[in-house]
PDB file of C-alpha atoms in Angstrom:
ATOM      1  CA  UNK A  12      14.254   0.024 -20.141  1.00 65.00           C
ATOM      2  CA  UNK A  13      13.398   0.770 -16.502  1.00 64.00           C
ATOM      3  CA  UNK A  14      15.219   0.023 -13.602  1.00 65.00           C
ATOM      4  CA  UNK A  15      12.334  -1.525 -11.805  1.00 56.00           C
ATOM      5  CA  UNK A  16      15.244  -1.493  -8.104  1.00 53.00           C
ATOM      6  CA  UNK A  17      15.648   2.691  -8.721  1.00 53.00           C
ATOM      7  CA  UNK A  18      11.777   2.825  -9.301  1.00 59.00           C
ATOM      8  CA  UNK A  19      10.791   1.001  -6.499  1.00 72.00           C
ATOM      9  CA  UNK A  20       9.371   2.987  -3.552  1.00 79.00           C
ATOM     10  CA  UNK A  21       9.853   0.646  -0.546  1.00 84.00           C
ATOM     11  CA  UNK A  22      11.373   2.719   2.180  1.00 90.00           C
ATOM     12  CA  UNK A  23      11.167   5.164   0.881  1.00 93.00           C
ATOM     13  CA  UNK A  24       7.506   6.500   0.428  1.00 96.00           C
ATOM     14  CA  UNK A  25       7.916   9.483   3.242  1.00 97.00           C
ATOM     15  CA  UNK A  26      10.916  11.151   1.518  1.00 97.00           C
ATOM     16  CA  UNK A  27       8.547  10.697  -1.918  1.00 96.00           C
ATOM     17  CA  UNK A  28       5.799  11.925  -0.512  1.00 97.00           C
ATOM     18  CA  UNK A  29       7.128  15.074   0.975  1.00 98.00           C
ATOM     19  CA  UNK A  30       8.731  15.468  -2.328  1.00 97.00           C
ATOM     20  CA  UNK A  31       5.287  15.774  -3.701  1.00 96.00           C
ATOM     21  CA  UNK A  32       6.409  12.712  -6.294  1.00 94.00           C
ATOM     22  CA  UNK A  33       4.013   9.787  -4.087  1.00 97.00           C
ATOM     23  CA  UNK A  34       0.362  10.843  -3.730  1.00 98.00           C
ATOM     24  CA  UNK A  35      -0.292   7.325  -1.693  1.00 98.00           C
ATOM     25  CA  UNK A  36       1.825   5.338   0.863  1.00 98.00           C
ATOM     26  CA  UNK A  37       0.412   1.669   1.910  1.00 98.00           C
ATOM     27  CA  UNK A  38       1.960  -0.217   4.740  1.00 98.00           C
ATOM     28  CA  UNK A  39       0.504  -3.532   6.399  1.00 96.00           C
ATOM     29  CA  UNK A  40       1.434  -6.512   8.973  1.00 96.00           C
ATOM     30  CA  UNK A  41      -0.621  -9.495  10.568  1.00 96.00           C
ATOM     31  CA  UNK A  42      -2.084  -7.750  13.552  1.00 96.00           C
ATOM     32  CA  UNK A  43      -0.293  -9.795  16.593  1.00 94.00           C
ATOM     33  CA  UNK A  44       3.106  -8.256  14.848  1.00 95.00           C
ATOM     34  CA  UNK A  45       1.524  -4.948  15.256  1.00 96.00           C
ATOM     35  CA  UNK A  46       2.641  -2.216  16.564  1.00 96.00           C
ATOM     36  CA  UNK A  47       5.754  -2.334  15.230  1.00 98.00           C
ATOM     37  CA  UNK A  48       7.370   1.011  13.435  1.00 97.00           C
ATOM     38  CA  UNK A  49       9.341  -0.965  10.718  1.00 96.00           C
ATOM     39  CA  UNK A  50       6.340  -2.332   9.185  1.00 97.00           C
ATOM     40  CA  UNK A  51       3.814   0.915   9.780  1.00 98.00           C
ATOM     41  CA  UNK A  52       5.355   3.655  10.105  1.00 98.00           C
ATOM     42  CA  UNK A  53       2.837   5.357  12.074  1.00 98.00           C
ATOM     43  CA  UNK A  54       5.275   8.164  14.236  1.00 98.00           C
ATOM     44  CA  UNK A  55       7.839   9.313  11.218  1.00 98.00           C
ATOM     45  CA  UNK A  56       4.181   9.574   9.353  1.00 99.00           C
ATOM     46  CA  UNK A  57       2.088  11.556  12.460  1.00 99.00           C
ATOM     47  CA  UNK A  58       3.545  15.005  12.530  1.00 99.00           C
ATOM     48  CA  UNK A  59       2.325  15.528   8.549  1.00 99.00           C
ATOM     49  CA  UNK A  60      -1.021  13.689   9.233  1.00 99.00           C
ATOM     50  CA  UNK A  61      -1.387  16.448  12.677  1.00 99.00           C
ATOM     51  CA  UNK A  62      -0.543  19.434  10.230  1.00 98.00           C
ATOM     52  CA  UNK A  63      -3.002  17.927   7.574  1.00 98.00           C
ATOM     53  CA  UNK A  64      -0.345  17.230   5.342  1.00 98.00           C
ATOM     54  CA  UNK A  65      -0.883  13.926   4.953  1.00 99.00           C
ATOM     55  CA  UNK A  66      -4.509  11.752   5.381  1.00 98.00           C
ATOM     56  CA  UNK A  67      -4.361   8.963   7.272  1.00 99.00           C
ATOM     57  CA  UNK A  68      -6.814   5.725   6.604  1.00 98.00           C
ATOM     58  CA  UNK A  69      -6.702   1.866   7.328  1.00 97.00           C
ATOM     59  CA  UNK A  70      -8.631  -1.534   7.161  1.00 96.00           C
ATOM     60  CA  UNK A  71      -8.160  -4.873   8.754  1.00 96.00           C
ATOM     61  CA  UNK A  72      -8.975  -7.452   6.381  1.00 93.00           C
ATOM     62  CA  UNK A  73      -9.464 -11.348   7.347  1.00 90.00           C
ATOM     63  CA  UNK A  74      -6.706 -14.055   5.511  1.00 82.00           C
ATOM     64  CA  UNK A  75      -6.523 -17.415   5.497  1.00 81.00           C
ATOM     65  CA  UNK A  76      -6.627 -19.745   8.472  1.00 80.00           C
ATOM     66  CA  UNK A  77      -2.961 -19.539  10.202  1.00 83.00           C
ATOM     67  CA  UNK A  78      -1.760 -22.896  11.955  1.00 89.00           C
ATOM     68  CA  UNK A  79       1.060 -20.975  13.781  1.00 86.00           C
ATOM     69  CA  UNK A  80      -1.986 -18.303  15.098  1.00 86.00           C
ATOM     70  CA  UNK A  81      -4.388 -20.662  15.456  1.00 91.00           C
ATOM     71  CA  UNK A  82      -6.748 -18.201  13.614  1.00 92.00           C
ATOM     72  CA  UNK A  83      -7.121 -16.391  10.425  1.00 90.00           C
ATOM     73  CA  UNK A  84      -4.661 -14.032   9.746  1.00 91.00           C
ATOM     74  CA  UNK A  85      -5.917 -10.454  10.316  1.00 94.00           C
ATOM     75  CA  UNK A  86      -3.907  -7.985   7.790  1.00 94.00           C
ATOM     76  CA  UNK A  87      -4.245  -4.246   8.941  1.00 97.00           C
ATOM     77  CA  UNK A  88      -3.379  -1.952   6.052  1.00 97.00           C
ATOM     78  CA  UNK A  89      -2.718   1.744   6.863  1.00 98.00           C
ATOM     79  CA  UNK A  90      -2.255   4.079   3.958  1.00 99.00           C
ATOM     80  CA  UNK A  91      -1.402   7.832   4.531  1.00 99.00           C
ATOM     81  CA  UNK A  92      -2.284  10.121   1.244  1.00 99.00           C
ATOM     82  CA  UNK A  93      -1.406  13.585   0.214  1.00 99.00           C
ATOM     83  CA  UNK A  94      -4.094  15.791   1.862  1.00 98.00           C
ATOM     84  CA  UNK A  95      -5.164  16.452  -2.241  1.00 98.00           C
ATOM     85  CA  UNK A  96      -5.157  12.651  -3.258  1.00 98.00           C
ATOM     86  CA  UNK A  97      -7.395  11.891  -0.463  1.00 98.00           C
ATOM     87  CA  UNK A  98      -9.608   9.880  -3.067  1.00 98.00           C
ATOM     88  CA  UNK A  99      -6.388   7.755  -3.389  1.00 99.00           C
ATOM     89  CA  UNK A 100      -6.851   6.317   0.754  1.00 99.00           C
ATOM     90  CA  UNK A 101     -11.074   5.068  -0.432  1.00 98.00           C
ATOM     91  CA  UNK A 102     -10.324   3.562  -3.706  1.00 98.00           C
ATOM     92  CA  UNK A 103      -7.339   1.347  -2.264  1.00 98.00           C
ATOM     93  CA  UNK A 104      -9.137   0.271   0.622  1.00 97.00           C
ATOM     94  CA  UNK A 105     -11.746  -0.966  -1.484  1.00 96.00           C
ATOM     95  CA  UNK A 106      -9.471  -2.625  -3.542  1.00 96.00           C
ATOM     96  CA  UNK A 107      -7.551  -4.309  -0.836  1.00 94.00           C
ATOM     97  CA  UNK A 108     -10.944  -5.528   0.748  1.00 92.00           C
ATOM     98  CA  UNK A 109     -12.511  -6.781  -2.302  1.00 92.00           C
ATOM     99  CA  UNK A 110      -9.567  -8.812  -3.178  1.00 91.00           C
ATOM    100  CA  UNK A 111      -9.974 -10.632   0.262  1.00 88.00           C
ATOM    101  CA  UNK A 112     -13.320 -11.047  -0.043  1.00 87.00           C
ATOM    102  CA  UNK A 113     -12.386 -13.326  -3.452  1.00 87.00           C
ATOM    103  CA  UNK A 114      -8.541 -14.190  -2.682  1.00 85.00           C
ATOM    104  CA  UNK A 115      -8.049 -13.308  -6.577  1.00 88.00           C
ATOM    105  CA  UNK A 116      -5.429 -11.009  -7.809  1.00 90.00           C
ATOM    106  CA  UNK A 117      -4.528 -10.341 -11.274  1.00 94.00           C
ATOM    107  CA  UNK A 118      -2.714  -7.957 -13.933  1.00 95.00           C
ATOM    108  CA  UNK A 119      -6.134  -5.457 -13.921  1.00 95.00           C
ATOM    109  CA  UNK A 120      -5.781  -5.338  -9.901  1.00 95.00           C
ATOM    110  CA  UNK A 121      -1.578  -4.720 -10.068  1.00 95.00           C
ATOM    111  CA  UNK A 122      -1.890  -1.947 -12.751  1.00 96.00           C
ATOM    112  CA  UNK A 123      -5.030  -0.429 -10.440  1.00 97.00           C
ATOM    113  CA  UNK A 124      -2.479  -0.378  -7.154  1.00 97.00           C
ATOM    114  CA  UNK A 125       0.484   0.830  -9.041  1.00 96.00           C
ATOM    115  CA  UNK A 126      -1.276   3.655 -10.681  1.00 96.00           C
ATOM    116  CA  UNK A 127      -2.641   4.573  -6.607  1.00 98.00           C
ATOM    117  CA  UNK A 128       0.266   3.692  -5.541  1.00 97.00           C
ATOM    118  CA  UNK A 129       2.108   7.057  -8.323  1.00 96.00           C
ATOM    119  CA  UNK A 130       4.388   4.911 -10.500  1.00 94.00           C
ATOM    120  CA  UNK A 131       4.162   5.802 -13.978  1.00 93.00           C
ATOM    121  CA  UNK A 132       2.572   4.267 -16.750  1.00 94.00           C
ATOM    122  CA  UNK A 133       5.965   2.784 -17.812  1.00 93.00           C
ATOM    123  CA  UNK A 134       7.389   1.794 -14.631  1.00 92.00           C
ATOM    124  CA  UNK A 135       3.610  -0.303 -14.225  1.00 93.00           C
ATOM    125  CA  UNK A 136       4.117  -1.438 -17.266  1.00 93.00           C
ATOM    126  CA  UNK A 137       7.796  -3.127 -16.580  1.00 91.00           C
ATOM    127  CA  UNK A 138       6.565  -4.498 -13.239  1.00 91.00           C
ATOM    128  CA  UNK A 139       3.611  -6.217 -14.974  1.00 92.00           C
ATOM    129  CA  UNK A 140       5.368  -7.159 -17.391  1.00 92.00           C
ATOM    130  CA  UNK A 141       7.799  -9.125 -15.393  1.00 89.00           C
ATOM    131  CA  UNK A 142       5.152 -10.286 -12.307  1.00 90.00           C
ATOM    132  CA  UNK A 143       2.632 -11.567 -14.692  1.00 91.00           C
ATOM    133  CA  UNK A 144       5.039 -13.238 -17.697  1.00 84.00           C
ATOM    134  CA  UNK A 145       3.879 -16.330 -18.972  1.00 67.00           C
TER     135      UNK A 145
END
């Protein structure tokens, strides 16, 4: 059975990274939060992105309409890659941009993100499993 707490990656994605075990990182906030270095990580993330380490990429997708903004929400996602999973930074973006362009999410979407994302086969599985239970 996995322990889908020890498999999670949240805060944790730098330390994975540099450990070669996380090919893809994905951070993202409403823009008027932004910047703020608890939700993107952008400086503990820059020194590996100036070596070429790391690749840096991001998107600002439109949300719904916000009462509290008075606008729709505008969701920046920033996603740093291992310089060799570069692919990884293109095929998320497109995923996270398509899915606002139809506000529909399902199991096929998940298991696409997780497997960017580096969890294994099983630890996707488990999280499906329990996100998408009838």
């Amino acid at each position: 059975m996995i322990d889908l707490v020890a498999a999670n990656h949240t805060n944790r994605e730098l330390e994975l990274m540099l450990e070669g075990r996380k090919p893809l990182a994905m951070f993202y906030a409403e823009l008027a939060e932004l910047p703020d270095e608890e939700l993107i990580p952008e400086e503990r993330f820059a020194p590996y992105v100036s070596k070429g380490q790391f690749i840096r990429g991001e998107t600002t997708v439109s949300g719904s309409f916000s009462e509290k903004l008075g606008r729709k929400t505008q969701i920046r996602f920033v996603f740093f890659a291992l310089r060799e999973e570069a692919w990884r930074v293109a095929a998320m973006k497109l995923l996270k941009e398509q899915h606002h362009k139809t506000n529909a999410w399902n199991e096929t979407c998940e298991r696409a993100e997780c497997v960017l994302l580096g969890y294994t086969d099983e630890e996707t599985d488990a999280w499906c499993k329990k996100a998408f239970a009838k």
